[in-house]
mmCIF file of C-alpha atoms in Angstrom:
data_model
loop_
_atom_site.group_PDB
_atom_site.id
_atom_site.type_symbol
_atom_site.label_atom_id
_atom_site.label_comp_id
_atom_site.label_asym_id
_atom_site.label_seq_id
_atom_site.Cartn_x
_atom_site.Cartn_y
_atom_site.Cartn_z
ATOM 1 C CA MET A 1 6.767 1.933 18.780
ATOM 2 C CA ALA A 2 7.266 -0.868 21.301
ATOM 3 C CA GLU A 3 10.824 -1.438 20.101
ATOM 4 C CA ARG A 4 11.680 2.268 19.925
ATOM 5 C CA LEU A 5 10.275 3.360 23.284
ATOM 6 C CA LYS A 6 10.642 0.198 25.377
ATOM 7 C CA HIS A 7 12.929 1.720 28.027
ATOM 8 C CA LYS A 8 10.866 4.903 28.421
ATOM 9 C CA ILE A 9 7.606 2.968 28.679
ATOM 10 C CA LEU A 10 8.899 0.270 31.036
ATOM 11 C CA GLU A 11 11.523 1.882 33.209
ATOM 12 C CA LYS A 12 10.946 5.630 33.279
ATOM 13 C CA GLU A 13 7.175 5.949 33.103
ATOM 14 C CA LYS A 14 6.239 2.441 34.368
ATOM 15 C CA MET A 15 3.118 2.691 32.206
ATOM 16 C CA VAL A 16 2.641 -0.960 31.208
ATOM 17 C CA ASP A 17 3.427 -4.507 32.305
ATOM 18 C CA ILE A 18 4.297 -5.970 28.895
ATOM 19 C CA VAL A 19 5.998 -4.577 25.816
ATOM 20 C CA CYS A 20 5.629 -6.923 22.853
ATOM 21 C CA GLY A 21 7.154 -6.141 19.456
ATOM 22 C CA PRO A 22 5.573 -6.986 16.085
ATOM 23 C CA ASP A 23 7.552 -10.213 15.715
ATOM 24 C CA ALA A 24 6.981 -11.501 19.240
ATOM 25 C CA TYR A 25 3.256 -12.291 19.304
ATOM 26 C CA ARG A 26 3.916 -16.006 19.782
ATOM 27 C CA ASP A 27 5.791 -15.169 22.991
ATOM 28 C CA LEU A 28 2.750 -13.554 24.641
ATOM 29 C CA PRO A 29 1.863 -16.623 26.800
ATOM 30 C CA ARG A 30 5.382 -16.619 28.310
ATOM 31 C CA LEU A 31 5.341 -12.839 28.786
ATOM 32 C CA LEU A 32 1.968 -13.020 30.554
ATOM 33 C CA THR A 33 3.170 -15.836 32.805
ATOM 34 C CA GLU A 34 6.293 -13.858 33.676
ATOM 35 C CA VAL A 35 4.230 -10.830 34.716
ATOM 36 C CA TYR A 36 1.723 -12.902 36.728
ATOM 37 C CA THR A 37 4.446 -14.752 38.660
ATOM 38 C CA SER A 38 6.655 -11.768 39.454
ATOM 39 C CA ASP A 39 6.509 -8.038 39.899
ATOM 40 C CA ALA A 40 8.870 -7.455 36.984
ATOM 41 C CA ALA A 41 7.708 -6.113 33.643
ATOM 42 C CA ALA A 42 8.168 -8.392 30.623
ATOM 43 C CA VAL A 43 9.579 -7.346 27.269
ATOM 44 C CA ASN A 44 10.307 -8.954 23.917
ATOM 45 C CA VAL A 45 10.944 -6.668 20.968
ATOM 46 C CA GLN A 46 13.322 -9.012 19.141
ATOM 47 C CA LEU A 47 12.991 -8.789 15.365
ATOM 48 C CA SER A 48 12.865 -12.003 13.351
ATOM 49 C CA LEU A 49 14.297 -12.987 9.976
ATOM 50 C CA GLU A 50 11.695 -15.729 9.489
ATOM 51 C CA GLU A 51 8.429 -14.854 11.256
ATOM 52 C CA THR A 52 5.535 -14.216 8.847
ATOM 53 C CA TYR A 53 2.599 -15.675 10.844
ATOM 54 C CA ALA A 54 1.725 -17.749 7.782
ATOM 55 C CA ASP A 55 -0.234 -20.240 9.906
ATOM 56 C CA VAL A 56 -2.237 -17.628 11.833
ATOM 57 C CA VAL A 57 -5.537 -16.792 10.143
ATOM 58 C CA PRO A 58 -6.789 -13.342 11.203
ATOM 59 C CA VAL A 59 -10.218 -12.887 12.755
ATOM 60 C CA ARG A 60 -12.325 -10.590 10.557
ATOM 61 C CA LEU A 61 -14.122 -8.085 12.789
ATOM 62 C CA ASN A 62 -16.542 -7.033 10.019
ATOM 63 C CA SER A 63 -17.604 -10.347 8.523
ATOM 64 C CA ASP A 64 -20.316 -8.629 6.450
ATOM 65 C CA SER A 65 -17.801 -6.636 4.429
ATOM 66 C CA PRO A 66 -17.069 -7.903 0.901
ATOM 67 C CA SER A 67 -13.473 -6.688 1.279
ATOM 68 C CA ALA A 68 -10.519 -8.146 3.176
ATOM 69 C CA PHE A 69 -6.776 -7.637 3.575
ATOM 70 C CA VAL A 70 -4.215 -10.438 3.363
ATOM 71 C CA SER A 71 -0.671 -9.908 4.618
ATOM 72 C CA ILE A 72 1.833 -11.573 2.270
ATOM 73 C CA MET A 73 5.161 -10.360 3.670
ATOM 74 C CA ARG A 74 6.781 -8.415 6.502
ATOM 75 C CA GLY A 75 9.677 -5.988 6.758
ATOM 76 C CA CYS A 76 11.577 -3.915 4.208
ATOM 77 C CA ASP A 77 15.143 -3.870 2.825
ATOM 78 C CA ASN A 78 15.051 -0.511 1.017
ATOM 79 C CA MET A 79 16.442 1.715 3.791
ATOM 80 C CA CYS A 80 14.893 4.973 2.577
ATOM 81 C CA THR A 81 16.465 7.642 4.770
ATOM 82 C CA TYR A 82 13.156 8.972 6.160
ATOM 83 C CA CYS A 83 11.675 5.578 7.027
ATOM 84 C CA ILE A 84 11.655 3.786 10.372
ATOM 85 C CA VAL A 85 10.169 0.512 9.054
ATOM 86 C CA PRO A 86 13.420 -1.456 8.496
ATOM 87 C CA PHE A 87 14.354 -0.751 12.121
ATOM 88 C CA THR A 88 10.966 -1.630 13.624
ATOM 89 C CA ARG A 89 9.749 -4.358 11.242
ATOM 90 C CA GLY A 90 13.087 -5.902 10.260
ATOM 91 C CA ARG A 91 14.230 -7.462 7.001
ATOM 92 C CA GLU A 92 11.936 -8.641 4.230
ATOM 93 C CA ARG A 93 10.484 -12.124 4.503
ATOM 94 C CA SER A 94 7.531 -13.572 2.606
ATOM 95 C CA ARG A 95 4.786 -16.078 3.355
ATOM 96 C CA PRO A 96 4.623 -19.212 1.190
ATOM 97 C CA ILE A 97 2.263 -18.909 -1.768
ATOM 98 C CA SER A 98 0.341 -21.996 -0.584
ATOM 99 C CA SER A 99 -0.413 -20.317 2.750
ATOM 100 C CA ILE A 100 -1.681 -17.145 1.054
ATOM 101 C CA VAL A 101 -3.827 -19.064 -1.431
ATOM 102 C CA GLU A 102 -5.313 -21.105 1.422
ATOM 103 C CA GLU A 103 -6.328 -17.948 3.285
ATOM 104 C CA ILE A 104 -7.847 -16.416 0.142
ATOM 105 C CA ASN A 105 -9.774 -19.633 -0.523
ATOM 106 C CA ILE A 106 -11.294 -19.308 2.958
ATOM 107 C CA LEU A 107 -12.199 -15.680 2.260
ATOM 108 C CA SER A 108 -13.774 -16.664 -1.054
ATOM 109 C CA GLU A 109 -15.936 -19.254 0.697
ATOM 110 C CA GLN A 110 -17.027 -16.512 3.110
ATOM 111 C CA GLY A 111 -18.237 -14.391 0.196
ATOM 112 C CA VAL A 112 -15.369 -11.890 0.055
ATOM 113 C CA LYS A 113 -15.105 -10.286 -3.397
ATOM 114 C CA ASN A 114 -12.270 -7.786 -2.950
ATOM 115 C CA VAL A 115 -8.871 -8.819 -1.524
ATOM 116 C CA THR A 116 -5.917 -6.482 -1.029
ATOM 117 C CA LEU A 117 -2.484 -8.100 -0.692
ATOM 118 C CA LEU A 118 -0.477 -6.246 1.942
ATOM 119 C CA GLY A 119 3.244 -5.767 2.410
ATOM 120 C CA GLN A 120 5.629 -2.970 3.282
ATOM 121 C CA ASN A 121 7.192 -3.533 -0.148
ATOM 122 C CA VAL A 122 4.609 -5.867 -1.569
ATOM 123 C CA ASN A 123 5.987 -6.354 -5.081
ATOM 124 C CA SER A 124 9.414 -7.475 -3.862
ATOM 125 C CA TYR A 125 7.678 -10.651 -2.645
ATOM 126 C CA ARG A 126 9.807 -13.834 -2.855
ATOM 127 C CA ASP A 127 8.570 -17.224 -1.664
ATOM 128 C CA LEU A 128 11.708 -18.988 -0.411
ATOM 129 C CA SER A 129 9.873 -21.833 1.317
ATOM 130 C CA MET A 130 10.844 -25.465 0.806
ATOM 131 C CA GLU A 131 7.659 -26.145 -1.170
ATOM 132 C CA ALA A 132 8.516 -23.363 -3.628
ATOM 133 C CA GLY A 133 11.830 -25.045 -4.354
ATOM 134 C CA ASP A 134 14.578 -23.471 -6.446
ATOM 135 C CA GLN A 135 12.266 -22.483 -9.287
ATOM 136 C CA ASN A 136 13.917 -19.209 -10.192
ATOM 137 C CA SER A 137 17.684 -18.783 -10.410
ATOM 138 C CA GLU A 138 17.485 -15.359 -12.070
ATOM 139 C CA SER A 139 18.302 -12.162 -10.198
ATOM 140 C CA THR A 140 15.595 -9.701 -9.292
ATOM 141 C CA GLN A 141 14.645 -7.560 -12.313
ATOM 142 C CA LEU A 142 14.480 -3.868 -11.461
ATOM 143 C CA SER A 143 12.557 -1.235 -13.382
ATOM 144 C CA THR A 144 14.772 0.623 -15.882
ATOM 145 C CA GLY A 145 16.850 3.352 -14.212
ATOM 146 C CA PHE A 146 16.273 2.064 -10.651
ATOM 147 C CA SER A 147 18.844 0.817 -8.137
ATOM 148 C CA THR A 148 18.926 -0.685 -4.629
ATOM 149 C CA VAL A 149 21.169 -0.521 -1.577
ATOM 150 C CA TYR A 150 21.341 -4.321 -1.512
ATOM 151 C CA LYS A 151 22.773 -6.919 -3.888
ATOM 152 C CA PRO A 152 20.464 -8.518 -6.502
ATOM 153 C CA LYS A 153 18.385 -11.311 -4.973
ATOM 154 C CA THR A 154 18.104 -14.746 -6.572
ATOM 155 C CA GLY A 155 15.789 -17.707 -6.105
ATOM 156 C CA GLY A 156 12.217 -18.094 -4.977
ATOM 157 C CA LEU A 157 8.831 -17.546 -6.547
ATOM 158 C CA ARG A 158 8.238 -13.870 -7.319
ATOM 159 C CA PHE A 159 5.286 -11.506 -7.133
ATOM 160 C CA ALA A 160 3.986 -12.328 -10.630
ATOM 161 C CA ALA A 161 3.654 -16.006 -9.651
ATOM 162 C CA LEU A 162 1.714 -15.019 -6.536
ATOM 163 C CA LEU A 163 -0.606 -12.732 -8.521
ATOM 164 C CA LYS A 164 -1.418 -15.569 -10.939
ATOM 165 C CA ALA A 165 -2.116 -17.995 -8.110
ATOM 166 C CA VAL A 166 -4.456 -15.712 -6.163
ATOM 167 C CA ALA A 167 -6.254 -14.447 -9.288
ATOM 168 C CA GLU A 168 -7.179 -18.031 -10.152
ATOM 169 C CA VAL A 169 -8.819 -18.711 -6.772
ATOM 170 C CA ASN A 170 -12.044 -17.022 -7.846
ATOM 171 C CA PRO A 171 -12.446 -15.118 -11.147
ATOM 172 C CA GLU A 172 -15.178 -12.989 -9.512
ATOM 173 C CA MET A 173 -12.864 -11.873 -6.702
ATOM 174 C CA ARG A 174 -11.005 -8.614 -7.309
ATOM 175 C CA ILE A 175 -7.314 -8.621 -6.424
ATOM 176 C CA ARG A 176 -5.400 -5.487 -5.384
ATOM 177 C CA PHE A 177 -2.037 -4.923 -3.713
ATOM 178 C CA THR A 178 -0.309 -2.237 -1.656
ATOM 179 C CA SER A 179 2.161 -0.769 -1.018
ATOM 180 C CA PRO A 180 4.674 -1.443 -3.797
ATOM 181 C CA HIS A 181 8.029 0.198 -4.565
ATOM 182 C CA PRO A 182 8.443 1.573 -8.106
ATOM 183 C CA LYS A 183 11.688 -0.375 -8.585
ATOM 184 C CA ASP A 184 9.925 -3.776 -8.562
ATOM 185 C CA PHE A 185 7.706 -3.611 -11.649
ATOM 186 C CA PRO A 186 9.161 -6.045 -14.216
ATOM 187 C CA ASP A 187 7.085 -6.610 -17.349
ATOM 188 C CA GLU A 188 6.045 -10.025 -16.024
ATOM 189 C CA VAL A 189 4.026 -8.347 -13.258
ATOM 190 C CA LEU A 190 2.406 -5.864 -15.660
ATOM 191 C CA GLN A 191 1.582 -8.605 -18.181
ATOM 192 C CA THR A 192 0.018 -10.704 -15.417
ATOM 193 C CA MET A 193 -2.163 -7.754 -14.455
ATOM 194 C CA LEU A 194 -3.174 -7.372 -18.098
ATOM 195 C CA ASN A 195 -3.984 -11.067 -18.543
ATOM 196 C CA TYR A 196 -6.292 -11.453 -15.543
ATOM 197 C CA PRO A 197 -9.476 -9.340 -15.634
ATOM 198 C CA ASN A 198 -9.960 -9.686 -11.868
ATOM 199 C CA ILE A 199 -6.552 -8.167 -11.042
ATOM 200 C CA CYS A 200 -7.525 -4.513 -10.752
ATOM 201 C CA LYS A 201 -5.803 -2.132 -13.135
ATOM 202 C CA GLN A 202 -4.806 0.056 -10.240
ATOM 203 C CA ILE A 203 -1.234 0.689 -9.089
ATOM 204 C CA HIS A 204 -0.020 2.641 -6.119
ATOM 205 C CA LEU A 205 3.282 4.144 -7.293
ATOM 206 C CA PRO A 206 4.862 6.147 -4.438
ATOM 207 C CA ALA A 207 7.002 8.962 -5.853
ATOM 208 C CA GLN A 208 7.635 10.837 -2.561
ATOM 209 C CA SER A 209 9.181 13.744 -4.509
ATOM 210 C CA GLY A 210 9.459 15.029 -8.060
ATOM 211 C CA ASN A 211 12.986 16.368 -7.628
ATOM 212 C CA SER A 212 16.016 14.140 -8.303
ATOM 213 C CA ASP A 213 18.212 15.755 -5.624
ATOM 214 C CA VAL A 214 15.558 15.229 -2.953
ATOM 215 C CA LEU A 215 15.013 11.652 -4.165
ATOM 216 C CA ALA A 216 18.758 11.041 -3.764
ATOM 217 C CA SER A 217 18.645 12.433 -0.211
ATOM 218 C CA MET A 218 15.719 10.135 0.487
ATOM 219 C CA GLY A 219 17.672 7.137 -0.797
ATOM 220 C CA ARG A 220 14.883 6.169 -3.173
ATOM 221 C CA GLY A 221 17.160 4.705 -5.851
ATOM 222 C CA TYR A 222 15.728 6.557 -8.861
ATOM 223 C CA THR A 223 15.526 9.968 -10.515
ATOM 224 C CA ARG A 224 12.539 12.015 -11.602
ATOM 225 C CA GLU A 225 13.247 10.974 -15.200
ATOM 226 C CA ALA A 226 13.360 7.251 -14.373
ATOM 227 C CA TYR A 227 10.067 7.512 -12.494
ATOM 228 C CA LEU A 228 8.336 9.248 -15.421
ATOM 229 C CA LEU A 229 9.690 6.629 -17.845
ATOM 230 C CA LEU A 230 8.191 3.926 -15.624
ATOM 231 C CA VAL A 231 4.810 5.695 -15.605
ATOM 232 C CA GLN A 232 4.933 5.877 -19.405
ATOM 233 C CA HIS A 233 5.874 2.194 -19.635
ATOM 234 C CA ILE A 234 3.104 1.081 -17.272
ATOM 235 C CA ARG A 235 0.507 3.019 -19.247
ATOM 236 C CA SER A 236 1.758 1.521 -22.518
ATOM 237 C CA ILE A 237 1.016 -1.989 -21.188
ATOM 238 C CA LEU A 238 -2.042 -1.122 -19.073
ATOM 239 C CA PRO A 239 -3.973 1.627 -20.891
ATOM 240 C CA GLY A 240 -6.359 3.414 -18.563
ATOM 241 C CA VAL A 241 -4.558 2.182 -15.433
ATOM 242 C CA SER A 242 -5.409 4.043 -12.234
ATOM 243 C CA LEU A 243 -2.315 5.494 -10.540
ATOM 244 C CA SER A 244 -1.986 6.791 -7.005
ATOM 245 C CA SER A 245 1.049 8.019 -5.100
ATOM 246 C CA ASP A 246 2.614 9.185 -1.824
ATOM 247 C CA PHE A 247 4.318 12.561 -1.421
ATOM 248 C CA ILE A 248 6.385 14.030 1.419
ATOM 249 C CA ALA A 249 6.378 17.824 1.667
ATOM 250 C CA GLY A 250 9.337 19.638 3.188
ATOM 251 C CA PHE A 251 11.893 16.838 3.407
ATOM 252 C CA CYS A 252 15.384 17.769 4.651
ATOM 253 C CA GLY A 253 16.927 20.400 2.371
ATOM 254 C CA GLU A 254 13.928 20.662 0.037
ATOM 255 C CA THR A 255 14.045 24.039 -1.739
ATOM 256 C CA GLU A 256 11.113 25.914 -3.211
ATOM 257 C CA GLU A 257 12.376 24.895 -6.664
ATOM 258 C CA ALA A 258 12.377 21.236 -5.631
ATOM 259 C CA HIS A 259 8.816 21.623 -4.354
ATOM 260 C CA GLN A 260 7.792 23.083 -7.723
ATOM 261 C CA ASP A 261 9.318 19.998 -9.380
ATOM 262 C CA THR A 262 6.975 17.811 -7.327
ATOM 263 C CA LEU A 263 3.993 19.935 -8.321
ATOM 264 C CA SER A 264 4.976 19.614 -11.980
ATOM 265 C CA LEU A 265 5.305 15.826 -11.589
ATOM 266 C CA ILE A 266 1.711 15.752 -10.355
ATOM 267 C CA ASP A 267 0.724 17.868 -13.379
ATOM 268 C CA ILE A 268 2.391 15.384 -15.747
ATOM 269 C CA VAL A 269 1.155 12.106 -14.216
ATOM 270 C CA LYS A 270 -2.339 13.300 -13.206
ATOM 271 C CA TYR A 271 -2.907 10.775 -10.421
ATOM 272 C CA ASN A 272 -6.295 9.325 -9.524
ATOM 273 C CA TYR A 273 -5.387 9.710 -5.871
ATOM 274 C CA ALA A 274 -2.467 10.935 -3.766
ATOM 275 C CA PHE A 275 -1.519 10.713 -0.100
ATOM 276 C CA CYS A 276 0.378 13.859 0.895
ATOM 277 C CA PHE A 277 2.151 14.407 4.206
ATOM 278 C CA PRO A 278 4.370 17.099 5.752
ATOM 279 C CA TYR A 279 7.731 15.561 6.670
ATOM 280 C CA SER A 280 8.083 14.408 10.271
ATOM 281 C CA MET A 281 11.529 13.156 11.300
ATOM 282 C CA ARG A 282 11.752 9.784 13.064
ATOM 283 C CA GLN A 283 14.484 8.748 15.469
ATOM 284 C CA LYS A 284 16.788 5.904 14.354
ATOM 285 C CA THR A 285 16.299 6.715 10.649
ATOM 286 C CA LYS A 286 19.263 7.600 8.437
ATOM 287 C CA ALA A 287 17.856 11.105 8.009
ATOM 288 C CA TYR A 288 17.870 11.576 11.799
ATOM 289 C CA HIS A 289 21.595 10.805 11.964
ATOM 290 C CA ARG A 290 22.802 12.375 8.699
ATOM 291 C CA LEU A 291 20.444 15.163 7.585
ATOM 292 C CA GLN A 292 18.993 18.371 8.978
ATOM 293 C CA ASP A 293 15.256 18.836 9.344
ATOM 294 C CA ASN A 294 15.634 22.431 8.153
ATOM 295 C CA VAL A 295 12.347 23.253 6.423
ATOM 296 C CA PRO A 296 10.171 25.392 8.737
ATOM 297 C CA LYS A 297 6.920 23.841 9.921
ATOM 298 C CA ASP A 298 4.729 26.508 8.305
ATOM 299 C CA VAL A 299 6.498 25.981 4.961
ATOM 300 C CA LYS A 300 5.966 22.220 5.215
ATOM 301 C CA SER A 301 2.292 22.794 5.913
ATOM 302 C CA ARG A 302 1.879 25.141 2.944
ATOM 303 C CA ARG A 303 3.690 22.798 0.566
ATOM 304 C CA HIS A 304 1.691 19.834 1.833
ATOM 305 C CA LEU A 305 -1.601 21.585 1.100
ATOM 306 C CA GLU A 306 -0.365 22.732 -2.318
ATOM 307 C CA LEU A 307 0.473 19.140 -3.253
ATOM 308 C CA PHE A 308 -2.923 17.943 -2.071
ATOM 309 C CA ASP A 309 -4.795 20.721 -3.887
ATOM 310 C CA ARG A 310 -2.853 20.139 -7.113
ATOM 311 C CA TYR A 311 -3.618 16.410 -7.201
ATOM 312 C CA ARG A 312 -7.319 17.129 -6.553
ATOM 313 C CA VAL A 313 -7.512 19.478 -9.551
ATOM 314 C CA HIS A 314 -6.438 16.658 -11.866
ATOM 315 C CA ALA A 315 -8.541 14.008 -10.099
ATOM 316 C CA ASP A 316 -11.614 16.222 -10.505
ATOM 317 C CA ILE A 317 -10.977 16.595 -14.244
ATOM 318 C CA ARG A 318 -10.318 12.854 -14.603
ATOM 319 C CA HIS A 319 -13.498 11.872 -12.805
ATOM 320 C CA LYS A 320 -15.674 14.325 -14.725
ATOM 321 C CA SER A 321 -14.297 12.841 -17.963
ATOM 322 C CA LEU A 322 -15.934 9.538 -16.951
ATOM 323 C CA ILE A 323 -19.475 10.974 -17.147
ATOM 324 C CA GLY A 324 -21.522 8.763 -19.467
ATOM 325 C CA GLU A 325 -19.267 5.710 -18.996
ATOM 326 C CA LYS A 326 -20.522 2.489 -17.447
ATOM 327 C CA GLN A 327 -18.448 1.124 -14.575
ATOM 328 C CA LEU A 328 -18.582 -2.197 -12.747
ATOM 329 C CA VAL A 329 -19.054 -1.388 -9.063
ATOM 330 C CA LEU A 330 -18.678 -3.773 -6.128
ATOM 331 C CA VAL A 331 -21.342 -2.793 -3.592
ATOM 332 C CA GLU A 332 -20.000 -2.266 -0.066
ATOM 333 C CA GLY A 333 -23.180 -1.042 1.630
ATOM 334 C CA GLU A 334 -25.278 2.030 2.273
ATOM 335 C CA SER A 335 -23.807 5.441 1.570
ATOM 336 C CA ARG A 336 -22.709 7.256 4.713
ATOM 337 C CA LYS A 337 -24.720 10.305 3.678
ATOM 338 C CA SER A 338 -28.029 8.676 2.775
ATOM 339 C CA SER A 339 -29.703 5.328 3.423
ATOM 340 C CA LEU A 340 -31.399 5.717 0.043
ATOM 341 C CA ASP A 341 -28.045 5.409 -1.734
ATOM 342 C CA LEU A 342 -25.545 2.594 -2.068
ATOM 343 C CA SER A 343 -21.775 2.958 -2.079
ATOM 344 C CA GLY A 344 -19.127 0.791 -3.699
ATOM 345 C CA LEU A 345 -15.785 0.701 -5.480
ATOM 346 C CA ASN A 346 -14.955 0.522 -9.171
ATOM 347 C CA ASP A 347 -11.878 -1.180 -10.627
ATOM 348 C CA ALA A 348 -9.804 1.974 -10.005
ATOM 349 C CA ASN A 349 -10.729 1.841 -6.285
ATOM 350 C CA THR A 350 -12.739 5.052 -6.597
ATOM 351 C CA ARG A 351 -15.871 5.311 -4.478
ATOM 352 C CA VAL A 352 -19.093 5.313 -6.526
ATOM 353 C CA VAL A 353 -22.451 6.359 -5.015
ATOM 354 C CA PHE A 354 -25.782 5.536 -6.673
ATOM 355 C CA PRO A 355 -29.486 5.277 -5.700
ATOM 356 C CA SER A 356 -30.598 1.914 -4.327
ATOM 357 C CA ILE A 357 -33.283 0.648 -6.696
ATOM 358 C CA PRO A 358 -34.566 -2.879 -7.473
ATOM 359 C CA LEU A 359 -32.624 -4.502 -10.315
ATOM 360 C CA GLY A 360 -32.653 -7.660 -12.434
ATOM 361 C CA SER A 361 -35.378 -10.137 -13.313
ATOM 362 C CA GLU A 362 -36.158 -10.741 -9.622
ATOM 363 C CA ASN A 363 -36.422 -7.009 -8.885
ATOM 364 C CA LEU A 364 -34.079 -7.138 -5.875
ATOM 365 C CA HIS A 365 -32.115 -4.373 -4.212
ATOM 366 C CA PRO A 366 -28.334 -4.866 -4.572
ATOM 367 C CA GLN A 367 -26.563 -6.197 -1.479
ATOM 368 C CA PRO A 368 -22.961 -5.884 -0.242
ATOM 369 C CA GLY A 369 -20.823 -8.155 -2.397
ATOM 370 C CA ASP A 370 -22.977 -7.717 -5.521
ATOM 371 C CA TYR A 371 -21.534 -6.298 -8.728
ATOM 372 C CA VAL A 372 -23.640 -3.552 -10.294
ATOM 373 C CA VAL A 373 -23.123 -1.732 -13.586
ATOM 374 C CA VAL A 374 -23.379 1.986 -12.877
ATOM 375 C CA GLU A 375 -23.569 4.743 -15.475
ATOM 376 C CA ILE A 376 -21.587 7.731 -14.211
ATOM 377 C CA THR A 377 -23.605 10.958 -14.076
ATOM 378 C CA SER A 378 -21.291 13.269 -12.099
ATOM 379 C CA GLY A 379 -17.989 13.284 -10.277
ATOM 380 C CA SER A 380 -15.689 15.158 -7.933
ATOM 381 C CA SER A 381 -12.042 14.735 -7.020
ATOM 382 C CA LEU A 382 -12.876 12.016 -4.489
ATOM 383 C CA THR A 383 -16.073 10.276 -5.606
ATOM 384 C CA LEU A 384 -18.270 9.405 -8.559
ATOM 385 C CA GLN A 385 -22.053 9.453 -8.692
ATOM 386 C CA GLY A 386 -24.226 7.469 -11.066
ATOM 387 C CA LYS A 387 -27.330 5.384 -11.713
ATOM 388 C CA ALA A 388 -27.585 1.609 -11.682
#
């Protein structure tokens, strides 16, 4: 936002003194000095090809939470036509593995049990630091049937190597990652997930659409058929894997038939969770310059709700099928609806609510950060209920 609206904010509206872009945090002392010593506003929205803030450890506002997020990379090279990220966050660059492992070690010592690795395109991670060396001369391996707008990348330590390193920090710490791109799921990543029990068998697999023509307009680099083959392949290696997705309703030129294709994709995959949004055009994107935002707002809204409702039908069936199963739940704290209940997450990242009762030989109530085995007694599209 700072980069996109800098002139309006600074010159036209005169709303602020400083506009600082996402890659310019280190310049804040200079910007502040400039404002204090003159009447002029200060601005730095320059994007960087190197900045990852690898040496800046975030302050955790909720130190009691057993969960934390760790940024492993910045930027994106995919250039999907609807997306503003490459223009506001710049090109992909990754933190060194050693820096990430160091941060996760600190979190482990603080009692964190659930770490999510963050990146705009998290599974295209490549550690190109000096310490990584030239340990991989092979080109990036894409999922079958997927393509990119950029040339194959060589060198660096890849996402599978990072997953192994962070999983070995603490076997009792769950590891998750988001948000990946479907193109970057070589078998090495899937096998690593299979081999480490503490890497959650949960994959966010953004489809965006179930229609190949719309996917081409979006610049996603795959067809409906290629996406479904990938889903089948993932499930063959990781049986019972939890899948979630993103969907955009009413993208430029989307017909009613194309919308039905997306609904049928949801019927086939049967996601555990889905994030559905009506399309909203962004300035500076390829779609803004080349495509027409020609789906009426009311149609977008209807299609958006239909996507959401369709995913929830399948999630409800999936969760009810778990009744009677025992799930390992990481306690996060009291349920928002009742202080008599506890709430936590299972391996699939589904919220599980259960009564707080004394457990174990010492007859203690579970605390945030404890693992509890919960037998599922009921479920809805969003949550599971059970007994410890």
